[in-house]
PDB file of C-alpha atoms in Angstrom:
ATOM      1  CA  GLY A   1      10.135  28.550  -1.488  1.00 65.00           C
ATOM      2  CA  ALA A   2       8.047  30.394   0.353  1.00 80.00           C
ATOM      3  CA  VAL A   3       8.846  31.893   3.794  1.00 87.00           C
ATOM      4  CA  VAL A   4       7.728  31.701   7.110  1.00 92.00           C
ATOM      5  CA  SER A   5       9.351  32.989   9.596  1.00 93.00           C
ATOM      6  CA  GLN A   6       8.399  31.301  13.298  1.00 95.00           C
ATOM      7  CA  HIS A   7       9.236  33.490  16.440  1.00 96.00           C
ATOM      8  CA  PRO A   8      10.352  32.654  19.016  1.00 96.00           C
ATOM      9  CA  SER A   9      12.637  29.278  18.727  1.00 94.00           C
ATOM     10  CA  ARG A  10      13.270  28.714  22.198  1.00 96.00           C
ATOM     11  CA  VAL A  11      11.581  29.948  25.213  1.00 97.00           C
ATOM     12  CA  ILE A  12      11.226  28.920  28.809  1.00 97.00           C
ATOM     13  CA  CYS A  13       8.783  30.534  31.377  1.00 96.00           C
ATOM     14  CA  LYS A  14       8.021  30.100  34.402  1.00 97.00           C
ATOM     15  CA  SER A  15       4.263  27.834  35.043  1.00 97.00           C
ATOM     16  CA  GLY A  16       1.272  30.310  35.584  1.00 97.00           C
ATOM     17  CA  THR A  17       2.622  32.890  32.984  1.00 97.00           C
ATOM     18  CA  SER A  18       1.580  33.268  29.245  1.00 97.00           C
ATOM     19  CA  VAL A  19       3.669  32.982  26.613  1.00 97.00           C
ATOM     20  CA  LYS A  20       2.741  34.473  22.001  1.00 97.00           C
ATOM     21  CA  ILE A  21       4.273  32.943  19.849  1.00 97.00           C
ATOM     22  CA  GLU A  22       3.973  34.016  16.498  1.00 97.00           C
ATOM     23  CA  CYS A  23       3.988  32.774  13.261  1.00 96.00           C
ATOM     24  CA  ARG A  24       4.910  34.962   9.636  1.00 95.00           C
ATOM     25  CA  SER A  25       4.557  34.119   6.308  1.00 93.00           C
ATOM     26  CA  LEU A  26       7.022  36.654   5.040  1.00 93.00           C
ATOM     27  CA  ASP A  27       6.840  36.845   0.692  1.00 89.00           C
ATOM     28  CA  PHE A  28       3.139  36.051   1.133  1.00 90.00           C
ATOM     29  CA  GLN A  29      -0.332  35.174   2.093  1.00 91.00           C
ATOM     30  CA  ALA A  30      -1.083  32.459   4.131  1.00 90.00           C
ATOM     31  CA  THR A  31      -5.068  33.102   4.176  1.00 88.00           C
ATOM     32  CA  THR A  32      -4.633  29.875   6.295  1.00 90.00           C
ATOM     33  CA  MET A  33      -2.692  28.731   8.935  1.00 92.00           C
ATOM     34  CA  PHE A  34      -1.796  25.835  10.420  1.00 93.00           C
ATOM     35  CA  TRP A  35      -0.979  24.838  14.374  1.00 96.00           C
ATOM     36  CA  TYR A  36       1.365  22.072  15.506  1.00 95.00           C
ATOM     37  CA  ARG A  37       2.670  19.872  18.127  1.00 95.00           C
ATOM     38  CA  GLN A  38       5.139  18.111  18.126  1.00 90.00           C
ATOM     39  CA  PHE A  39       6.019  15.779  21.073  1.00 83.00           C
ATOM     40  CA  PRO A  40       9.874  14.183  21.222  1.00 78.00           C
ATOM     41  CA  LYS A  41       9.499  11.400  17.928  1.00 73.00           C
ATOM     42  CA  GLN A  42       6.673  12.005  17.706  1.00 77.00           C
ATOM     43  CA  SER A  43       4.571  13.339  14.523  1.00 83.00           C
ATOM     44  CA  LEU A  44       2.726  15.804  14.108  1.00 89.00           C
ATOM     45  CA  MET A  45      -0.445  16.532  16.160  1.00 92.00           C
ATOM     46  CA  LEU A  46      -2.646  19.868  14.633  1.00 92.00           C
ATOM     47  CA  MET A  47      -3.907  21.541  17.620  1.00 95.00           C
ATOM     48  CA  ALA A  48      -5.684  24.148  15.226  1.00 93.00           C
ATOM     49  CA  THR A  49      -6.203  25.494  11.920  1.00 91.00           C
ATOM     50  CA  SER A  50      -7.387  29.148  11.750  1.00 89.00           C
ATOM     51  CA  ASN A  51      -8.358  30.456   8.016  1.00 85.00           C
ATOM     52  CA  GLU A  52      -7.939  35.162   7.595  1.00 82.00           C
ATOM     53  CA  GLY A  53     -10.321  36.611   9.608  1.00 80.00           C
ATOM     54  CA  SER A  54     -12.048  34.341  11.725  1.00 82.00           C
ATOM     55  CA  LYS A  55     -12.188  31.967  14.846  1.00 86.00           C
ATOM     56  CA  ALA A  56     -10.083  29.422  14.908  1.00 91.00           C
ATOM     57  CA  THR A  57     -10.607  25.835  14.114  1.00 91.00           C
ATOM     58  CA  TYR A  58      -9.840  23.333  16.648  1.00 94.00           C
ATOM     59  CA  GLU A  59      -8.739  19.999  16.933  1.00 92.00           C
ATOM     60  CA  GLN A  60     -10.740  17.489  19.223  1.00 92.00           C
ATOM     61  CA  GLY A  61      -9.092  17.320  22.673  1.00 93.00           C
ATOM     62  CA  VAL A  62      -7.327  20.864  22.898  1.00 95.00           C
ATOM     63  CA  GLU A  63      -8.154  23.745  24.966  1.00 94.00           C
ATOM     64  CA  LYS A  64      -9.249  26.903  22.938  1.00 93.00           C
ATOM     65  CA  ASP A  65      -9.304  28.341  25.613  1.00 95.00           C
ATOM     66  CA  LYS A  66      -5.945  27.188  26.732  1.00 96.00           C
ATOM     67  CA  PHE A  67      -3.887  27.540  23.820  1.00 97.00           C
ATOM     68  CA  LEU A  68      -4.948  31.694  22.317  1.00 96.00           C
ATOM     69  CA  ILE A  69      -4.925  31.863  17.932  1.00 94.00           C
ATOM     70  CA  ASN A  70      -5.109  34.672  16.708  1.00 91.00           C
ATOM     71  CA  HIS A  71      -5.117  34.872  12.647  1.00 88.00           C
ATOM     72  CA  ALA A  72      -5.740  38.920  11.487  1.00 82.00           C
ATOM     73  CA  SER A  73      -3.295  38.988   9.067  1.00 89.00           C
ATOM     74  CA  LEU A  74      -2.533  37.144   5.682  1.00 90.00           C
ATOM     75  CA  THR A  75       0.740  37.801   7.259  1.00 93.00           C
ATOM     76  CA  LEU A  76       0.809  37.188  11.137  1.00 93.00           C
ATOM     77  CA  SER A  77      -1.097  34.459  12.963  1.00 93.00           C
ATOM     78  CA  THR A  78      -0.162  33.849  16.637  1.00 95.00           C
ATOM     79  CA  LEU A  79      -0.919  31.031  19.412  1.00 97.00           C
ATOM     80  CA  THR A  80      -0.675  32.288  23.001  1.00 97.00           C
ATOM     81  CA  VAL A  81      -0.560  29.738  25.165  1.00 97.00           C
ATOM     82  CA  THR A  82      -1.966  31.310  28.957  1.00 97.00           C
ATOM     83  CA  SER A  83      -1.490  29.316  32.176  1.00 96.00           C
ATOM     84  CA  ALA A  84       1.285  27.059  31.014  1.00 97.00           C
ATOM     85  CA  HIS A  85       2.194  24.600  32.941  1.00 96.00           C
ATOM     86  CA  PRO A  86       5.136  21.880  32.506  1.00 96.00           C
ATOM     87  CA  GLU A  87       2.466  19.453  30.513  1.00 95.00           C
ATOM     88  CA  ASP A  88       2.150  22.374  27.997  1.00 96.00           C
ATOM     89  CA  SER A  89       5.562  21.778  27.701  1.00 95.00           C
ATOM     90  CA  SER A  90       6.717  20.397  23.392  1.00 94.00           C
ATOM     91  CA  PHE A  91       7.589  22.262  20.660  1.00 94.00           C
ATOM     92  CA  TYR A  92       5.206  23.836  19.079  1.00 96.00           C
ATOM     93  CA  ILE A  93       4.772  24.119  14.753  1.00 96.00           C
ATOM     94  CA  CYS A  94       3.206  26.954  12.945  1.00 95.00           C
ATOM     95  CA  SER A  95       2.593  25.882   9.117  1.00 93.00           C
ATOM     96  CA  ALA A  96       1.412  28.638   6.668  1.00 92.00           C
ATOM     97  CA  ARG A  97      -0.681  28.142   3.674  1.00 89.00           C
ATOM     98  CA  GLY A  98      -0.730  30.306   0.838  1.00 87.00           C
ATOM     99  CA  THR A  99      -3.404  29.543  -2.702  1.00 81.00           C
ATOM    100  CA  TYR A 100      -1.538  27.077  -3.543  1.00 75.00           C
ATOM    101  CA  PRO A 101      -2.524  23.238  -1.549  1.00 75.00           C
ATOM    102  CA  GLU A 102       1.546  23.283  -0.349  1.00 82.00           C
ATOM    103  CA  ALA A 103       1.940  24.126   3.159  1.00 86.00           C
ATOM    104  CA  PHE A 104       5.158  26.394   4.635  1.00 89.00           C
ATOM    105  CA  PHE A 105       7.022  25.321   8.184  1.00 90.00           C
ATOM    106  CA  GLY A 106       8.349  27.684  10.412  1.00 91.00           C
ATOM    107  CA  GLN A 107      11.093  26.635  12.379  1.00 90.00           C
ATOM    108  CA  GLY A 108       9.380  25.655  15.345  1.00 93.00           C
ATOM    109  CA  THR A 109       9.420  26.951  19.346  1.00 96.00           C
ATOM    110  CA  ARG A 110      10.468  25.086  22.375  1.00 95.00           C
ATOM    111  CA  LEU A 111       8.493  25.691  25.400  1.00 96.00           C
ATOM    112  CA  THR A 112       9.773  25.242  28.926  1.00 96.00           C
ATOM    113  CA  VAL A 113       7.393  25.826  31.540  1.00 97.00           C
ATOM    114  CA  VAL A 114       9.104  25.184  33.940  1.00 96.00           C
TER     115      VAL A 114
ATOM    116  CA  ALA B   1     -12.481  11.518   8.787  1.00 72.00           C
ATOM    117  CA  GLN B   2      -8.205  12.363   8.080  1.00 80.00           C
ATOM    118  CA  SER B   3      -5.887   9.654   8.555  1.00 88.00           C
ATOM    119  CA  VAL B   4      -3.086   8.846   7.165  1.00 93.00           C
ATOM    120  CA  SER B   5      -0.861   5.770   8.239  1.00 94.00           C
ATOM    121  CA  GLN B   6       2.096   5.101   7.982  1.00 95.00           C
ATOM    122  CA  HIS B   7       3.083   1.804   8.491  1.00 87.00           C
ATOM    123  CA  ASN B   8       7.136   1.778   9.615  1.00 86.00           C
ATOM    124  CA  HIS B   9       7.820   3.352  12.197  1.00 90.00           C
ATOM    125  CA  HIS B  10      11.185   2.559  11.868  1.00 94.00           C
ATOM    126  CA  VAL B  11      13.675   1.533   9.451  1.00 96.00           C
ATOM    127  CA  ILE B  12      17.103   0.424   8.908  1.00 97.00           C
ATOM    128  CA  LEU B  13      19.188   0.672   5.752  1.00 97.00           C
ATOM    129  CA  SER B  14      22.537   0.748   4.339  1.00 97.00           C
ATOM    130  CA  GLU B  15      23.952   2.522   1.776  1.00 97.00           C
ATOM    131  CA  ALA B  16      23.102   2.225  -1.653  1.00 97.00           C
ATOM    132  CA  ALA B  17      19.933   0.030  -0.418  1.00 97.00           C
ATOM    133  CA  SER B  18      16.624   0.998  -2.083  1.00 98.00           C
ATOM    134  CA  LEU B  19      14.500   2.452  -0.071  1.00 97.00           C
ATOM    135  CA  GLU B  20      10.538   2.602   0.276  1.00 97.00           C
ATOM    136  CA  LEU B  21       7.912   4.331   2.425  1.00 97.00           C
ATOM    137  CA  GLY B  22       4.821   2.912   3.267  1.00 96.00           C
ATOM    138  CA  CYS B  23       2.458   5.248   2.782  1.00 97.00           C
ATOM    139  CA  ASN B  24      -2.331   4.794   3.074  1.00 96.00           C
ATOM    140  CA  TYR B  25      -4.693   7.528   3.550  1.00 94.00           C
ATOM    141  CA  SER B  26      -8.317   7.958   3.940  1.00 90.00           C
ATOM    142  CA  TYR B  27     -10.335  11.108   3.249  1.00 84.00           C
ATOM    143  CA  GLY B  28     -13.522  11.665   0.928  1.00 78.00           C
ATOM    144  CA  GLY B  29     -12.694  13.786  -1.318  1.00 81.00           C
ATOM    145  CA  THR B  30      -9.605  14.652  -3.581  1.00 85.00           C
ATOM    146  CA  VAL B  31      -6.335  14.877  -2.272  1.00 88.00           C
ATOM    147  CA  ASN B  32      -2.913  16.450  -2.406  1.00 91.00           C
ATOM    148  CA  LEU B  33      -0.640  14.737  -1.005  1.00 94.00           C
ATOM    149  CA  PHE B  34       3.098  15.297   0.880  1.00 94.00           C
ATOM    150  CA  TRP B  35       6.044  13.854   1.918  1.00 96.00           C
ATOM    151  CA  TYR B  36       8.173  16.569   4.170  1.00 94.00           C
ATOM    152  CA  VAL B  37      11.922  15.544   5.586  1.00 94.00           C
ATOM    153  CA  GLN B  38      12.549  16.272   8.922  1.00 91.00           C
ATOM    154  CA  TYR B  39      16.763  15.646   9.242  1.00 91.00           C
ATOM    155  CA  PRO B  40      17.661  16.247  13.201  1.00 85.00           C
ATOM    156  CA  GLY B  41      17.514  19.984  14.568  1.00 80.00           C
ATOM    157  CA  GLN B  42      15.877  20.866  11.312  1.00 83.00           C
ATOM    158  CA  HIS B  43      12.026  21.467  10.428  1.00 80.00           C
ATOM    159  CA  LEU B  44      10.041  20.016   7.960  1.00 86.00           C
ATOM    160  CA  GLN B  45      11.122  20.945   4.702  1.00 88.00           C
ATOM    161  CA  LEU B  46       8.689  18.743   0.875  1.00 90.00           C
ATOM    162  CA  LEU B  47      10.625  16.857  -0.037  1.00 94.00           C
ATOM    163  CA  LEU B  48       7.494  16.371  -3.030  1.00 94.00           C
ATOM    164  CA  LYS B  49       4.069  17.272  -3.538  1.00 93.00           C
ATOM    165  CA  TYR B  50       0.877  15.395  -5.750  1.00 94.00           C
ATOM    166  CA  PHE B  51      -1.293  18.289  -6.670  1.00 90.00           C
ATOM    167  CA  SER B  52      -2.978  15.625 -10.352  1.00 89.00           C
ATOM    168  CA  GLY B  53      -1.357  14.880 -13.594  1.00 92.00           C
ATOM    169  CA  ASP B  54       0.822  12.551 -13.779  1.00 94.00           C
ATOM    170  CA  PRO B  55       0.775  10.127 -10.764  1.00 95.00           C
ATOM    171  CA  LEU B  56       4.642   9.374 -10.474  1.00 97.00           C
ATOM    172  CA  VAL B  57       5.661  12.482  -8.708  1.00 97.00           C
ATOM    173  CA  LYS B  58       9.574  13.419  -8.214  1.00 96.00           C
ATOM    174  CA  GLY B  59      11.219  15.064  -5.605  1.00 94.00           C
ATOM    175  CA  ILE B  60      14.186  16.846  -4.626  1.00 92.00           C
ATOM    176  CA  LYS B  61      17.477  14.347  -3.500  1.00 94.00           C
ATOM    177  CA  GLY B  62      16.756  11.120  -5.895  1.00 96.00           C
ATOM    178  CA  PHE B  63      13.218  10.900  -4.270  1.00 97.00           C
ATOM    179  CA  GLU B  64       9.895   9.801  -5.671  1.00 97.00           C
ATOM    180  CA  ALA B  65       6.806   8.841  -5.159  1.00 98.00           C
ATOM    181  CA  GLU B  66       3.357   7.483  -6.716  1.00 97.00           C
ATOM    182  CA  PHE B  67      -0.050   7.655  -6.391  1.00 96.00           C
ATOM    183  CA  ILE B  68      -2.471   5.199  -6.516  1.00 95.00           C
ATOM    184  CA  LYS B  69      -5.713   5.608  -5.741  1.00 92.00           C
ATOM    185  CA  SER B  70      -7.129   3.081  -6.051  1.00 93.00           C
ATOM    186  CA  LYS B  71      -4.985   1.634  -3.040  1.00 95.00           C
ATOM    187  CA  PHE B  72      -5.231   5.328  -1.711  1.00 94.00           C
ATOM    188  CA  SER B  73      -1.934   5.205  -1.447  1.00 96.00           C
ATOM    189  CA  PHE B  74       1.205   7.198  -1.764  1.00 97.00           C
ATOM    190  CA  ASN B  75       4.590   5.557  -1.726  1.00 97.00           C
ATOM    191  CA  LEU B  76       8.737   7.258  -1.444  1.00 98.00           C
ATOM    192  CA  ARG B  77      10.719   5.726  -3.109  1.00 98.00           C
ATOM    193  CA  LYS B  78      14.484   6.222  -3.177  1.00 98.00           C
ATOM    194  CA  PRO B  79      16.161   4.327  -5.626  1.00 97.00           C
ATOM    195  CA  SER B  80      19.524   3.678  -3.629  1.00 97.00           C
ATOM    196  CA  VAL B  81      20.223   6.126  -0.323  1.00 97.00           C
ATOM    197  CA  GLN B  82      22.708   7.755   1.452  1.00 97.00           C
ATOM    198  CA  TRP B  83      23.995   8.120   5.041  1.00 96.00           C
ATOM    199  CA  SER B  84      23.288  11.551   4.768  1.00 96.00           C
ATOM    200  CA  ASP B  85      19.247  10.723   3.762  1.00 97.00           C
ATOM    201  CA  THR B  86      19.377   9.609   7.484  1.00 97.00           C
ATOM    202  CA  ALA B  87      15.785  11.689   9.082  1.00 96.00           C
ATOM    203  CA  GLU B  88      12.915  11.397  10.402  1.00 94.00           C
ATOM    204  CA  TYR B  89      10.121  11.664   7.379  1.00 96.00           C
ATOM    205  CA  PHE B  90       6.622  12.345   7.518  1.00 95.00           C
ATOM    206  CA  CYS B  91       3.133  12.001   4.844  1.00 96.00           C
ATOM    207  CA  ALA B  92       0.690  14.357   4.684  1.00 94.00           C
ATOM    208  CA  VAL B  93      -2.701  14.700   2.802  1.00 92.00           C
ATOM    209  CA  THR B  94      -5.071  17.797   3.288  1.00 87.00           C
ATOM    210  CA  GLY B  95      -8.468  17.720   0.469  1.00 79.00           C
ATOM    211  CA  SER B  96      -8.006  19.604  -2.299  1.00 69.00           C
ATOM    212  CA  GLY B  97     -10.881  22.052  -1.096  1.00 62.00           C
ATOM    213  CA  GLY B  98      -8.659  25.997  -0.256  1.00 54.00           C
ATOM    214  CA  TYR B  99      -9.524  25.912   3.646  1.00 58.00           C
ATOM    215  CA  ASN B 100      -9.044  21.294   4.052  1.00 76.00           C
ATOM    216  CA  LYS B 101      -6.549  20.652   7.347  1.00 82.00           C
ATOM    217  CA  LEU B 102      -3.428  19.144   6.949  1.00 86.00           C
ATOM    218  CA  ILE B 103      -2.759  15.985   8.414  1.00 89.00           C
ATOM    219  CA  PHE B 104       0.548  14.625   9.001  1.00 92.00           C
ATOM    220  CA  GLY B 105       0.913  10.327   9.526  1.00 93.00           C
ATOM    221  CA  ALA B 106       2.900   9.363  12.723  1.00 92.00           C
ATOM    222  CA  GLY B 107       6.450   9.691  10.818  1.00 94.00           C
ATOM    223  CA  THR B 108       8.936   7.139   9.581  1.00 95.00           C
ATOM    224  CA  ARG B 109      12.316   7.117  11.287  1.00 94.00           C
ATOM    225  CA  LEU B 110      15.419   6.314   8.469  1.00 97.00           C
ATOM    226  CA  ALA B 111      18.872   5.382   9.181  1.00 97.00           C
ATOM    227  CA  VAL B 112      21.082   4.995   6.866  1.00 97.00           C
ATOM    228  CA  HIS B 113      24.055   3.291   8.130  1.00 95.00           C
ATOM    229  CA  PRO B 114      27.595   4.368   6.880  1.00 90.00           C
TER     230      PRO B 114
END
C-alpha cells in the first residue's frame, strides 16, 4: 500500500510555544488529507479535512486559529498547534487520500505539552 | 450528518472462537466502508474495504465483512481468532465523492486469550 510519513513521532514542548507536525505522502499524490486527534483508549476524532490548495474544513468545536492546517502541495500537509497548552497533549494522526477512496495513515505524533 | 456506530466496546474471546463486530453507519449517499486495526503501540492498518460490487469482502489475516445496504451495516467477522488478533478495531465510512471526510466509529477493543 501507499506510504504516509508523519514527523515527528514524539514531541515535548513548553506551554505557550507552537509545534508543527508534518504529514507527507511518499509515493502518491494526496488530494485530500485528514487530521485526527486520538485520546487514550478512544477513537479517532476528525479535526479537519484539507484539500490541496484550498483552506481546510474544520469540524465543529475545533479552533481553526489554534490548529493551523496547511496543505500547500499534493504531498505535504502540516498541522501547527499554536500556543500549546497541557490540554493539547494528545496523539495526532494524519491520513492521506489520493485518487482512490482508501486513506492511508501516518504513524502518529504524540504531543506532550509541559 | 455522517456517523458510525460500533456496538461492542470491549470483546473478550478465547482462541479459536468466532468473531463478529458490529458496525452501523449513517450517511446520506453512496458510501465506501472500511475496517482498520490498531495493534498495541502501532499505527492504523487497513483490514479491508468495500467500494462497490460483491457485498462480502475479504481482507487480510482471514477477516471478512459483509455490507448490508438495507441495514446500513458492515459487520466484521473472523471464523477463528488468534491471540495475535488482540487489537483495537475501527469501522470507518466515507462518501463516494473525492473530497468526503472519513469518519470513524468509537472502536472495539478485542482481547483474545490463549
